Each structure stands twice: as C-alpha cells, then as structure tokens.
Amino acid sequence: MSIFSEVPQAPPVAVFKLTADFREDSHPQKVNLGVGAYRTDECQPWVLPVVKKVERLIVEDSSLNHEYLPILGLPEFRSASSKVALGDDSPAIKENRVGAVQALGGTGALRIGGEFLRRWYNGTNNTATPIYVSAPTWENHNAVFADAGFKDIRPYHYWDGAKKGLDISGLLDDLEKAPEASVFVLHACAHNPTGTDPTQDEWKQIAEVMKRRNLFVFFDSAYQGFASGSLDKDAWAIRYFVSEGFELFVAQSFSKNFGLYNERVGNLTVVAKDNENLTRILSQMEKIVRTTWSNPPSQGARIVSKTLNCPELFAEWYVGNVKTMADRVLLMRDQLKAKLQALGTPGTWDHITQQIGMFSFTGLNPKQVEYMIKEKHVYLMASGRINMCGLTSKNIDYVAQSIHDTVTSVQ
Amino acid sequence: GHDLTSPPMGPPDPILGVSEAFKKDSNPKKMNLGVGAYRDDQGKPFVLSCVRKAEALISAKQMDKEYLGITGLADFNKSCAKLALGADSEVLKSGRNITVQTISGTGSLRIGANFLSRFHGGPRDVYLPKPSWGNHTPIFKDAGMTLKAYRYYDPATCGFDHSGALEDISKIPEQSVIMLHACAHNPTGVDPRPEQWKEISDLVKKRNLLVFFDMAYQGFASGDIDKDAWAVRYFIEQGHNIVLSQSFAKNMGLYGERVGGFTVVCNDAEEAKRVESQLKILIRPIYSNPPMNGARIASTILNTPELYSVWLGEVHGMANRIIKMREQLEAGLKKEGSTRDWQHVIDQIGMFCFTGLKPEQVERLTKEFSVYMTKDGRISMAGVTSGNVGYLAAGIHAVTK
C-alpha cells in the first residue's frame, strides 16, 4: 500500500491548460490570447537584441565562473534593480535604507516577502494578519500568500464590471474598513488581469487612507517600462508612496521588460525606516532564502545587471527594446478598438485603449468566452482577459470580427 | 505603528558565515576550508570543459526564453532520473517515477519536505543522521515537519556507528521519514559499506519507513557515477519507493546556476501523474517555474555522448584530486610527528572530512593559523592544495598535539 495512494489529482493551472488546448487545436485561424508573454508581429517569442548581445559577452568572458552567488543575490543586480524601481536619485536610497533580495522572478520575490511578513510583521508568526488582494488579481497571488502561512486572504474591490473601470470608491471603502496592519497587494502599473490602473489622483487618495490606517504596502511590479514605455511613469505610484514615508516592499519582475521569462529574474526591494532596521530585515530574509533555494540563479541576474549598469547597454535596452514592445502593444490596442468601432460592435470599447500593459479585460462574460474558444478558436481566459501581445497585423481582423460575432450572438 | 521594525538580527549562517570571515582575513597563508565548492590545485574555482562546450553549443542554437513548465525542462528531468536510477531501471521503464527540475539540492529538499508535509499520512517526524547537513533541519522545520535523529557518526572511531544506527532505526515509529545521504555524507565523509547498507535496507523495510535520499555528490565521492548511486539503486531494487533529491552543483560545477531534481518513486504511472499534479501546485506559489540556463547545460552534457564522456572524466579527475589530498594530509600529519590516528582522513569520502577536532581546537586553528572551517571540525578537502597541505598538517598537528 503506497503512502501516496491517496494523493488526489490536482486540477491543472488554468492559463497553462488554455495554451495546451490551443496547441492541440488544428484550426488554421486559431489565436492564443492567453499566456502573458510578449510576441512579435509574426507572433513569435522575442529575445531582446540587447539580451543576445550581453549573453554573448558573458559566454565569451572566460573570467566568469559558475560559483554560488551570495544568499541575497548578485549585489550589482540588486542595487541596480532597486534604482530602476525607485529612481536614480531616490532619497530613500541616498539615506541608505533601501535593500533588496534577488529572487526567482516576481513570484519568488512575492513569496520571500510574504514569508517575511508572516514571521516578522504585526507580531511574530502572526498568520492571522489579513492579506488583501484585488478583485480580480493574478490568480497565483492567493496561493503565494496562503502557502506563506497566511490564513485570511481577502479581496478588495477593484474592477467595476458595469463601468468597465476602477471601482475607486469600493477600493477606498475597503481600505477604511480593513483591520489595522492589514497588508494590501497593489499592482504598481498595468494591473493583471484588468489593465486598469488608478490615476495619480486616485493613488494619492489610496496612500492617504493607507497611511492614516497603518496598512502595509506590498507592490507587485511586473511590467515596469512595458506598460507605458516609460520606466518613470510606470513607477510613479511606487515613488509617490516612498516619498510619503511608507516602509514598503516591491516585488519586481524582469520577465517581461527584459524578456527573460525562463531565467527567473526578480528582485524584492525593501524600503525600511532606516539602515539599522534594514540590516536586521535583510538578515532575516537570508534565513528565509536559505531554506527555500539557498542562493539565486546567476545567469539572468548577470544579464540584467550588465545591462542596467552600462549606459550604452541601458539605452539600447530602454530606448530601443522596451520601447519596441510597449509601442507594439499600444498599436494593437488602437487598432482593435478602431476595428470594433468600425464593425459597429455593440457596447463601448474605449476601455481597450484606456487600459494599459499586456492585458485587456474585454468585458466578455464566461459564455461569450466559451463561444470565442469553441466556435472561433480564439483562446482567452474565462475572465475575459486577453493578452494584447497575441494580436498581430495578420490576425487582428479575425479577432475583431470574432468578438463582434460573439457579442452579437451570445448574451 | 505597524511597520517592519520588529525583527531581531538573524544569526550569521554557520557555513556561509565562515567564508565571510575568511574574506576579511589579511593573512597571506589563510585557507578557506568552509564552503563545499570544488577548487583546483591552484585553489581556483573550476569550470568544467564539458560545461564550456555545452554553453557554446547552446549559444549557437539561439533559443528563445519562453517560460519552462512548472516541472522544468523535460529532457533534463529524464536524464536526471536516468543518471540516478540507471538506464535499465525498471522504475524508468514502467514510468512510475515523477522527476521534476528543482532549484539545486536545497530547492529539491524543500519541495520534498513541503510535499511530505502536505501528503504524508504518517508521523510528521523526519529522522536525520547525527550529524547531518546543517541546512536539513531548518528546511524541514519551515516545511512543517519535526526533526529527530538516529546515531550515525562515531566520534571514537571517526567512522560509521553501525550498531548504534541499527539500534536507533529499529526504534523509529512506523511510516516515519528517514533521511539517508546516498554517498559522501555531509559533514562527516563517512559512508556505510555495501553490506551495512543492506542491513539498513532490511531494517528500514521492516520498520516500514519512508526513505528520503539526499544525493548531492554523485560521481564526486568515488569518481564513479554508478558506484556512488549504488545505495539508491539497491534500495529501489529492494522495493523501497523512495523520494530522492539530486544536485548538480558539485558534480558539474554548476553551483550558481541552481540545477537539481526531485524524484518520487511511485507504485505505478497513474500514481506518478497524481503526485506530479500536486508537486506543480506546491511549486507554482514559490517561484512559478525553474531557471533554464543550468538545466539546459546539464541536459546537453547528459544527452550528448562526447560531452557525457568528457564529463565522466572530469568528475573522476575532481574526485581523484580530493583523494590525493587526503593521502597527502595524512602523510603530512605523520611527518609532523603526530601520534594520533588519522586513518579516517583517508577512509572518509567525498568533499568533506570530519577531522575530529574539538571546537576549541578549531578556534585555535582559525585564530592562530587563519584556517577557516566550521566549528564541528569539518573541513572541505576541496580547499586543500598540494601547495598548502603541508601548512594545514602543521596547523592541525599544532592544535592537537
């Protein structure tokens, strides 16, 4: 009798199941608007030219070896990454109260941050601290904080389906009513899955309540640069909160803005009250890292570090490659909206261009989504989320027509 | 207020902390015998030529950087399992194992610990050999298991406490988890002999224990891949459905690339599929999916015949250098005039040597000779070279005479 005979079959992760189904589909016009990875206009993955260049430099550098990184990661990577989020001239950095933990992607940064908060925030090992995630949010947020030990993970109002925008009053109301010390996971920009971000004024309102009510700020920043094309613009909310004196965490991912998905490059930036606290915090972060992965992988961090720390490479990355990606997404947004309007598709489609980043919450309901997949072979998430990067000049007409047919046939 | 200012300062990591202290020392004769990373006879890190060749091949292919699946690179997983279990393993033929790519050995142990914590219906106790790798305890603790120990190292002989181990194992409650180091035990370098492994296997079977093998040094111990995996393969042949952690940090020198595997040997392929689905649920909220680079290098080496044979030669070379240093250290101590028995330096195997030095002696060795090692008397033989072995012998003799 096996010890594991009672292990139940777990359901597949939805977004990967979608891609698996897409792969099996033989329809000639099939389109995959599921998984969140950038695609070129030929619908191909894109290794950034600057990444190719830097990788070559690394392979050819015989002075480099494969020794362990320090527990907290590559120092030059950590500091450069935090600078990207907080700004080169960040007062918090100048005051020596910013530190970082190199992590395995944005997920790893969230998990290490979550583990730390569960052990050391709002008491010791306080698993009852409420963790608030947006409704909806990236589906893995719930599991990350649950597996970090938190027992009370709650939604905060975010998406207003009726007005197809941010439910700011619901959000502010949740902030007012949340128990003190609650943790709020905020998407720094390009909200996943809705693509709907607070305006600067709305961010100010959010910050005011959070400060007054002593709520903890945990930013998830997976699309800096990718959203608007501007690193500063996409980090505005983070920098505003820092300037308002918050101690906070930022889980950064370089999967999208560097196209380094499979190298797992992330960074947990910690903004603490002062250097003394920062030192103690990082010492405890080391303990958590040591029992999770000991020390992080080297390759991706080297690529990002080399790029960020060299002015010419940085420019090539930022002005060249990042802009290319952001511009293509913006173009697809413009064109999709225009085509839907030209078709006279019922409903308003302004949200397509108002939303920002990789994703758009189309507003299609589950029945309509099923129709899109089964009848049109256009694959999207049950929530109605589409990945704009899956659109190309070759398939956008078909997709627009499919949405039109769906909305007019299925209520 | 509700801020981050509560945590106390964490104590420095006992193993990695040694390297920190070493860096600060200005003595030109200083030796770092702390962390277990291989060094060549010039004391330099060694990048295997099969690794460089694999990297060149990979670079030429210009592959994309799309996410791996949660369980990692399939080619790597297959060859990782094959390396441990043997190409003709019945387990592989029947597909009743699930092997997933992990973040080196630590990540593998953690996934395993989390999996057992969630699904193992037996007692929550994990029995570690005494002593064991320092990081085993916090890994299992953080996963929600409790730690117990069975006798392993005999300080009187600096060897294996066979009768003590059997006596303790015979008392372990049924269905508990027992951790076994497959080869090159860390930190002692003391491995059971094959006939002793057989007795352990029989007893473990009688006690109905779940075996968790930690194999971080396959190839590195004896220089022979198959010899070092003998215990793992024997246990499987004897009917134990083991769980296994593998690391490629040392045997491929891929330390910082974080290459490892976690295997569960199940009753059949159907059970393996169920277990796989649950491992994915565990892994995704930690890091979503594993890093490509190291796994791609390892897979290329394992699956390209010319590179595979280069690798076997280089692993053999590393193991041989260690063995030679052991012999030179023992000879050096004799030459210094030590009257103590240092046979264990040669009998022990793998990267580490449990010298038998007491904490006060270790402290003296560090303070007076700038020889850095962990307080338990463990030295990493990889840090010993033909250039400094004499100095080391002199220092050890000085603090033990």
Short mmCIF file of C-alpha atoms in Angstrom, two decimals, chain A:
data_model
loop_
_atom_site.label_atom_id
_atom_site.label_comp_id
_atom_site.label_asym_id
_atom_site.label_seq_id
_atom_site.Cartn_x
_atom_site.Cartn_y
_atom_site.Cartn_z
CA MET A 1 0.00 0.00 0.00
CA SER A 2 1.71 3.15 -1.15
CA ILE A 3 1.99 6.14 1.12
CA PHE A 4 0.86 8.21 -1.85
CA SER A 5 -2.10 6.13 -2.96
CA GLU A 6 -4.46 8.73 -1.52
CA VAL A 7 -2.86 11.71 -3.23
CA PRO A 8 -5.64 13.29 -5.30
CA GLN A 9 -5.21 14.56 -8.83
CA ALA A 10 -4.89 18.33 -8.72
CA PRO A 11 -6.64 20.50 -11.29
CA PRO A 12 -4.34 21.97 -13.96
CA VAL A 13 -3.36 25.63 -13.75
CA ALA A 14 -5.91 27.35 -15.97
CA VAL A 15 -3.61 29.53 -18.03
CA PHE A 16 -1.35 26.61 -18.96
CA LYS A 17 -4.33 24.39 -19.75
CA LEU A 18 -5.50 27.09 -22.16
CA THR A 19 -2.20 27.00 -24.01
CA ALA A 20 -2.24 23.21 -24.05
CA ASP A 21 -5.72 23.23 -25.58
CA PHE A 22 -4.60 25.85 -28.09
CA ARG A 23 -1.67 23.68 -29.14
CA GLU A 24 -3.96 20.74 -29.80
CA ASP A 25 -6.34 22.83 -31.89
CA SER A 26 -5.78 22.36 -35.62
CA HIS A 27 -7.95 25.24 -36.82
CA PRO A 28 -5.93 27.32 -39.30
CA GLN A 29 -7.02 30.65 -37.86
CA LYS A 30 -6.60 29.84 -34.19
CA VAL A 31 -5.29 32.66 -31.98
CA ASN A 32 -3.79 32.37 -28.49
CA LEU A 33 -4.62 35.38 -26.35
CA GLY A 34 -3.89 33.52 -23.09
CA VAL A 35 -0.47 33.36 -21.51
CA GLY A 36 1.23 36.64 -20.71
CA ALA A 37 4.39 36.69 -22.79
CA TYR A 38 5.35 39.21 -25.44
CA ARG A 39 5.03 38.22 -29.09
CA THR A 40 6.32 39.96 -32.21
CA ASP A 41 4.05 40.89 -35.07
CA GLU A 42 4.95 37.48 -36.53
CA CYS A 43 3.56 36.02 -33.32
CA GLN A 44 6.98 34.77 -32.27
CA PRO A 45 8.74 34.97 -28.92
CA TRP A 46 11.30 37.78 -28.91
CA VAL A 47 14.73 37.58 -27.33
CA LEU A 48 15.70 41.24 -26.88
CA PRO A 49 18.68 42.18 -29.07
CA VAL A 50 20.45 43.68 -26.07
CA VAL A 51 19.99 40.40 -24.20
CA LYS A 52 21.55 38.45 -27.09
CA LYS A 53 24.46 40.85 -27.09
CA VAL A 54 25.03 40.62 -23.33
CA GLU A 55 24.68 36.83 -23.31
CA ARG A 56 27.42 36.59 -25.91
CA LEU A 57 29.64 38.79 -23.76
CA ILE A 58 29.00 36.53 -20.79
CA VAL A 59 29.71 33.26 -22.65
CA GLU A 60 32.90 34.73 -24.11
CA ASP A 61 34.14 36.02 -20.77
CA SER A 62 36.44 33.26 -19.56
CA SER A 63 37.00 35.06 -16.28
CA LEU A 64 33.41 34.31 -15.26
CA ASN A 65 32.62 31.09 -13.46
CA HIS A 66 29.56 29.38 -12.01
CA GLU A 67 30.26 29.87 -8.31
CA TYR A 68 27.47 30.43 -5.82
CA LEU A 69 26.00 33.90 -5.60
CA PRO A 70 25.59 35.30 -2.09
CA ILE A 71 22.34 34.27 -0.41
CA LEU A 72 20.69 37.61 -1.19
CA GLY A 73 21.94 37.52 -4.77
CA LEU A 74 24.26 39.46 -7.06
CA PRO A 75 24.94 42.82 -5.33
CA GLU A 76 25.21 44.87 -8.55
CA PHE A 77 21.94 43.39 -9.75
CA ARG A 78 20.12 44.16 -6.52
CA SER A 79 21.17 47.78 -6.30
CA ALA A 80 20.58 48.49 -9.99
CA SER A 81 17.15 46.89 -9.83
CA SER A 82 16.08 48.89 -6.81
CA LYS A 83 17.26 52.04 -8.60
CA VAL A 84 15.07 51.17 -11.56
CA ALA A 85 12.04 50.97 -9.28
CA LEU A 86 12.76 53.91 -7.00
CA GLY A 87 14.65 56.23 -9.32
CA ASP A 88 18.37 57.04 -9.53
CA ASP A 89 18.03 59.99 -7.18
CA SER A 90 15.70 58.35 -4.70
CA PRO A 91 16.09 59.96 -1.27
CA ALA A 92 15.42 56.59 0.36
CA ILE A 93 18.42 55.11 -1.47
CA LYS A 94 20.57 58.11 -0.50
CA GLU A 95 19.50 57.60 3.10
CA ASN A 96 20.80 54.03 2.93
CA ARG A 97 17.50 52.48 3.89
CA VAL A 98 16.82 50.56 0.69
CA GLY A 99 17.88 46.94 0.33
CA ALA A 100 16.94 44.03 -1.87
CA VAL A 101 16.71 40.27 -2.19
CA GLN A 102 17.37 38.78 -5.63
CA ALA A 103 14.56 36.29 -6.19
CA LEU A 104 13.27 33.77 -8.71
CA GLY A 105 11.05 36.02 -10.78
CA GLY A 106 8.30 38.19 -9.43
CA THR A 107 6.74 35.08 -7.89
CA GLY A 108 9.85 34.39 -5.85
CA ALA A 109 10.00 37.99 -4.67
CA LEU A 110 6.36 37.86 -3.57
CA ARG A 111 6.92 34.56 -1.75
CA ILE A 112 10.03 35.69 0.14
CA GLY A 113 8.28 38.94 1.06
CA GLY A 114 5.21 37.02 2.17
CA GLU A 115 7.25 34.59 4.25
CA PHE A 116 8.99 37.53 5.93
CA LEU A 117 5.72 39.30 6.72
CA ARG A 118 4.20 36.16 8.19
CA ARG A 119 7.18 35.66 10.51
CA TRP A 120 8.04 39.21 11.50
CA TYR A 121 5.25 41.64 10.70
CA ASN A 122 2.42 42.60 13.06
CA GLY A 123 3.84 40.40 15.79
CA THR A 124 5.74 37.17 15.39
CA ASN A 125 4.37 34.39 13.23
CA ASN A 126 1.02 36.15 13.05
CA THR A 127 -0.78 34.04 10.45
CA ALA A 128 -3.98 35.97 11.11
CA THR A 129 -2.85 39.25 9.57
CA PRO A 130 -5.32 39.91 6.74
CA ILE A 131 -3.81 39.96 3.25
CA TYR A 132 -5.85 41.90 0.72
CA VAL A 133 -5.57 41.17 -2.99
CA SER A 134 -7.53 42.97 -5.70
CA ALA A 135 -10.73 41.52 -7.14
CA PRO A 136 -9.70 40.20 -9.61
CA THR A 137 -5.97 39.65 -9.35
CA TRP A 138 -3.26 37.41 -10.77
CA GLU A 139 -4.50 34.01 -9.72
CA ASN A 140 -1.22 32.95 -8.11
CA HIS A 141 -1.33 35.76 -5.51
CA ASN A 142 -3.73 33.80 -3.35
CA ALA A 143 -1.59 30.66 -3.33
CA VAL A 144 1.65 32.57 -2.67
CA PHE A 145 0.34 34.16 0.50
CA ALA A 146 -1.61 31.09 1.60
CA ASP A 147 1.46 28.87 1.28
CA ALA A 148 3.48 31.54 3.09
CA GLY A 149 1.19 30.72 6.01
CA PHE A 150 -1.48 33.41 5.97
CA LYS A 151 -4.95 32.18 6.90
CA ASP A 152 -7.00 35.25 5.99
CA ILE A 153 -6.68 36.34 2.38
CA ARG A 154 -9.40 38.72 1.29
CA PRO A 155 -10.41 40.56 -1.89
CA TYR A 156 -10.55 44.32 -2.12
CA HIS A 157 -12.89 45.99 -4.60
CA TYR A 158 -11.10 46.82 -7.81
CA TRP A 159 -12.79 46.07 -11.13
CA ASP A 160 -16.14 47.65 -11.81
CA GLY A 161 -17.71 45.46 -14.50
CA ALA A 162 -20.57 47.87 -15.10
CA LYS A 163 -18.46 50.91 -15.86
CA LYS A 164 -15.51 48.80 -17.10
CA GLY A 165 -13.07 50.68 -14.94
CA LEU A 166 -11.70 51.08 -11.44
CA ASP A 167 -14.14 50.86 -8.53
CA ILE A 168 -12.27 53.55 -6.62
CA SER A 169 -14.96 54.17 -4.04
CA GLY A 170 -15.21 50.45 -3.28
CA LEU A 171 -11.44 50.28 -3.00
CA LEU A 172 -11.22 53.25 -0.64
CA ASP A 173 -14.07 51.84 1.41
CA ASP A 174 -12.21 48.55 1.83
CA LEU A 175 -9.12 50.45 2.93
CA GLU A 176 -11.16 52.34 5.53
CA LYS A 177 -12.71 49.15 6.87
CA ALA A 178 -9.63 46.89 6.81
CA PRO A 179 -8.23 45.96 10.22
CA GLU A 180 -5.15 47.99 11.11
CA ALA A 181 -1.89 46.45 9.95
CA SER A 182 -3.59 44.60 7.08
CA VAL A 183 -1.36 44.02 4.07
CA PHE A 184 -2.52 45.28 0.68
CA VAL A 185 -1.01 43.86 -2.51
CA LEU A 186 -1.06 46.73 -5.01
CA HIS A 187 -0.22 46.37 -8.70
CA ALA A 188 2.27 49.15 -9.39
CA CYS A 189 1.10 49.51 -13.01
CA ALA A 190 -0.55 47.51 -15.80
CA HIS A 191 -2.88 45.67 -13.44
CA ASN A 192 -3.13 41.97 -14.16
CA PRO A 193 -5.70 40.92 -15.40
CA THR A 194 -7.72 44.13 -15.94
CA GLY A 195 -5.11 46.52 -17.35
CA THR A 196 -6.87 49.19 -15.29
CA ASP A 197 -4.68 51.40 -13.10
CA PRO A 198 -5.61 54.13 -10.62
CA THR A 199 -4.93 57.69 -11.82
CA GLN A 200 -2.32 59.70 -9.97
CA ASP A 201 -5.10 61.42 -8.02
CA GLU A 202 -6.59 58.09 -7.09
CA TRP A 203 -3.18 56.80 -5.96
CA LYS A 204 -2.93 59.85 -3.71
CA GLN A 205 -6.29 59.05 -2.17
CA ILE A 206 -5.25 55.42 -1.65
CA ALA A 207 -1.99 56.48 0.00
CA GLU A 208 -3.76 58.90 2.32
CA VAL A 209 -6.06 56.23 3.70
CA MET A 210 -3.31 53.64 3.96
CA LYS A 211 -1.10 55.97 5.92
CA ARG A 212 -3.87 57.02 8.25
CA ARG A 213 -4.98 53.44 8.87
CA ASN A 214 -1.49 51.93 9.24
CA LEU A 215 -1.86 49.49 6.36
CA PHE A 216 1.16 47.75 4.84
CA VAL A 217 2.01 48.38 1.17
CA PHE A 218 3.25 45.45 -0.91
CA PHE A 219 3.72 46.49 -4.53
CA ASP A 220 3.74 43.90 -7.31
CA SER A 221 5.69 45.45 -10.19
CA ALA A 222 5.91 43.02 -13.12
CA TYR A 223 5.58 45.46 -16.03
CA GLN A 224 7.74 48.50 -15.35
CA GLY A 225 8.59 50.05 -18.69
CA PHE A 226 6.41 47.58 -20.51
CA ALA A 227 3.19 49.41 -19.66
CA SER A 228 3.69 52.96 -20.93
CA GLY A 229 7.17 52.66 -22.40
CA SER A 230 8.45 54.93 -19.60
CA LEU A 231 10.18 53.48 -16.52
CA ASP A 232 9.49 56.62 -14.51
CA LYS A 233 5.84 56.83 -15.44
CA ASP A 234 5.27 53.17 -14.64
CA ALA A 235 6.97 53.57 -11.24
CA TRP A 236 5.15 56.76 -10.30
CA ALA A 237 2.93 55.12 -7.70
CA ILE A 238 5.84 53.32 -6.00
CA ARG A 239 7.89 56.50 -5.83
CA TYR A 240 4.94 58.50 -4.56
CA PHE A 241 4.37 56.10 -1.69
CA VAL A 242 8.08 56.17 -0.83
CA SER A 243 8.02 59.98 -0.83
CA GLU A 244 5.06 59.81 1.55
CA GLY A 245 7.27 57.97 4.04
CA PHE A 246 5.91 54.46 3.73
CA GLU A 247 8.03 51.43 4.56
CA LEU A 248 7.15 49.03 1.81
CA PHE A 249 8.06 46.02 -0.33
CA VAL A 250 8.24 45.97 -4.12
CA ALA A 251 8.24 42.58 -5.85
CA GLN A 252 9.93 43.28 -9.17
CA SER A 253 9.96 41.02 -12.19
CA PHE A 254 12.28 41.29 -15.18
CA SER A 255 10.49 38.50 -17.05
CA LYS A 256 8.56 40.83 -19.34
CA ASN A 257 10.58 44.04 -19.62
CA PHE A 258 13.75 42.05 -20.33
CA GLY A 259 12.03 39.10 -21.99
CA LEU A 260 13.94 36.85 -19.60
CA TYR A 261 10.95 34.71 -18.67
CA ASN A 262 12.73 31.40 -18.16
CA GLU A 263 15.79 32.72 -16.36
CA ARG A 264 13.67 33.73 -13.34
CA VAL A 265 14.96 37.20 -12.65
CA GLY A 266 13.24 39.09 -9.89
CA ASN A 267 14.04 41.41 -7.02
CA LEU A 268 12.33 42.13 -3.73
CA THR A 269 13.08 45.78 -2.96
CA VAL A 270 12.75 46.66 0.71
CA VAL A 271 12.27 50.29 1.77
CA ALA A 272 12.78 50.46 5.53
CA LYS A 273 12.64 53.21 8.11
CA ASP A 274 16.40 53.41 8.49
CA ASN A 275 19.59 51.49 7.84
CA GLU A 276 19.57 49.74 11.20
CA ASN A 277 16.16 48.24 10.56
CA LEU A 278 17.12 47.39 7.01
CA THR A 279 20.12 45.40 8.23
CA ARG A 280 18.02 43.36 10.61
CA ILE A 281 15.35 42.79 7.96
CA LEU A 282 17.87 41.54 5.41
CA SER A 283 19.44 39.21 7.95
CA GLN A 284 16.07 37.55 8.41
CA MET A 285 15.48 37.48 4.66
CA GLU A 286 18.69 35.42 4.40
CA LYS A 287 17.26 32.82 6.76
CA ILE A 288 14.15 32.51 4.63
CA VAL A 289 16.08 32.27 1.37
CA ARG A 290 18.44 29.64 2.78
CA THR A 291 15.63 27.13 3.35
CA THR A 292 13.86 27.92 0.06
CA TRP A 293 16.58 27.95 -2.59
CA SER A 294 19.85 28.74 -0.68
CA ASN A 295 21.01 31.31 -3.24
CA PRO A 296 19.51 32.53 -6.52
CA PRO A 297 20.42 31.61 -10.12
CA SER A 298 23.23 33.52 -11.68
CA GLN A 299 22.60 33.84 -15.41
CA GLY A 300 19.59 36.14 -15.57
CA ALA A 301 20.87 38.45 -12.86
CA ARG A 302 24.17 38.83 -14.69
CA ILE A 303 22.38 39.78 -17.91
CA VAL A 304 20.18 42.38 -16.23
CA SER A 305 22.99 43.73 -14.09
CA LYS A 306 25.37 44.17 -17.01
CA THR A 307 22.66 45.95 -18.97
CA LEU A 308 21.45 48.27 -16.23
CA ASN A 309 24.93 49.21 -15.10
CA CYS A 310 26.34 50.11 -18.53
CA PRO A 311 24.98 53.38 -20.04
CA GLU A 312 25.14 52.24 -23.68
CA LEU A 313 23.52 48.89 -22.95
CA PHE A 314 20.94 50.57 -20.74
CA ALA A 315 19.97 52.91 -23.55
CA GLU A 316 19.79 50.07 -26.02
CA TRP A 317 17.52 48.21 -23.64
CA TYR A 318 15.30 51.08 -22.62
CA VAL A 319 15.08 53.36 -25.62
CA GLY A 320 15.39 50.53 -28.08
CA ASN A 321 13.93 47.26 -26.97
CA VAL A 322 11.46 48.23 -24.23
CA LYS A 323 10.01 50.95 -26.40
CA THR A 324 9.57 48.49 -29.26
CA MET A 325 7.47 46.21 -27.08
CA ALA A 326 5.40 48.95 -25.47
CA ASP A 327 4.74 50.63 -28.82
CA ARG A 328 3.55 47.43 -30.47
CA VAL A 329 1.09 46.79 -27.66
CA LEU A 330 -0.21 50.37 -27.89
CA LEU A 331 -0.64 49.98 -31.65
CA MET A 332 -2.65 46.78 -31.23
CA ARG A 333 -4.87 48.50 -28.68
CA ASP A 334 -5.56 51.38 -31.04
CA GLN A 335 -6.28 49.08 -33.93
CA LEU A 336 -8.52 46.68 -32.04
CA LYS A 337 -10.65 49.46 -30.71
CA ALA A 338 -10.86 51.12 -34.12
CA LYS A 339 -11.90 47.88 -35.80
CA LEU A 340 -14.56 47.09 -33.21
CA GLN A 341 -15.96 50.57 -33.59
CA ALA A 342 -15.86 50.30 -37.37
CA LEU A 343 -17.76 47.00 -37.18
CA GLY A 344 -20.35 48.67 -35.01
CA THR A 345 -19.86 46.05 -32.33
CA PRO A 346 -22.40 46.67 -29.55
CA GLY A 347 -21.05 48.21 -26.36
CA THR A 348 -18.30 50.73 -25.75
CA TRP A 349 -14.71 49.81 -26.46
CA ASP A 350 -12.84 52.79 -25.03
CA HIS A 351 -11.52 50.58 -22.27
CA ILE A 352 -9.30 48.82 -24.81
CA THR A 353 -7.16 51.94 -25.18
CA GLN A 354 -7.69 53.24 -21.67
CA GLN A 355 -6.32 50.05 -20.18
CA ILE A 356 -2.61 49.66 -20.06
CA GLY A 357 0.05 46.97 -20.31
CA MET A 358 -0.09 43.47 -21.67
CA PHE A 359 -3.64 42.66 -20.74
CA SER A 360 -7.09 43.87 -21.51
CA PHE A 361 -10.24 42.97 -19.68
CA THR A 362 -12.54 42.79 -22.62
CA GLY A 363 -15.75 42.55 -20.62
CA LEU A 364 -16.71 39.28 -22.34
CA ASN A 365 -18.63 37.02 -19.99
CA PRO A 366 -17.87 33.31 -19.46
CA LYS A 367 -20.47 32.18 -22.01
CA GLN A 368 -19.03 34.53 -24.57
CA VAL A 369 -15.51 33.37 -23.76
CA GLU A 370 -16.56 29.77 -24.30
CA TYR A 371 -18.06 30.75 -27.66
CA MET A 372 -14.86 32.54 -28.65
CA ILE A 373 -12.84 29.42 -27.90
CA LYS A 374 -15.15 26.73 -29.23
CA GLU A 375 -16.60 28.47 -32.27
CA LYS A 376 -13.91 30.97 -33.20
CA HIS A 377 -10.80 29.17 -31.91
CA VAL A 378 -9.70 32.38 -30.21
CA TYR A 379 -8.30 31.39 -26.82
CA LEU A 380 -8.67 33.73 -23.86
CA MET A 381 -9.09 33.40 -20.13
CA ALA A 382 -12.55 32.75 -18.66
CA SER A 383 -12.36 36.18 -17.05
CA GLY A 384 -12.40 37.78 -20.48
CA ARG A 385 -8.71 38.70 -20.20
CA ILE A 386 -6.78 38.89 -23.45
CA ASN A 387 -3.06 39.24 -23.97
CA MET A 388 -2.65 42.12 -26.41
CA CYS A 389 0.69 40.62 -27.47
CA GLY A 390 -1.18 37.72 -29.05
CA LEU A 391 -2.63 40.18 -31.58
CA THR A 392 -0.79 40.78 -34.83
CA SER A 393 -1.46 42.70 -38.02
CA LYS A 394 -2.34 39.33 -39.58
CA ASN A 395 -4.90 38.17 -37.04
CA ILE A 396 -6.43 41.36 -35.70
CA ASP A 397 -9.20 41.47 -38.26
CA TYR A 398 -10.19 37.91 -37.47
CA VAL A 399 -10.14 38.60 -33.74
CA ALA A 400 -12.19 41.80 -34.08
CA GLN A 401 -14.72 40.00 -36.24
CA SER A 402 -14.81 37.10 -33.75
CA ILE A 403 -15.52 39.46 -30.87
CA HIS A 404 -18.21 41.13 -32.92
CA ASP A 405 -19.87 37.82 -33.82
CA THR A 406 -19.66 36.64 -30.24
CA VAL A 407 -21.13 39.75 -28.67
CA THR A 408 -23.99 39.79 -31.16
CA SER A 409 -24.74 36.04 -30.86
CA VAL A 410 -24.23 35.32 -27.17
CA GLN A 411 -25.52 37.28 -24.23
#
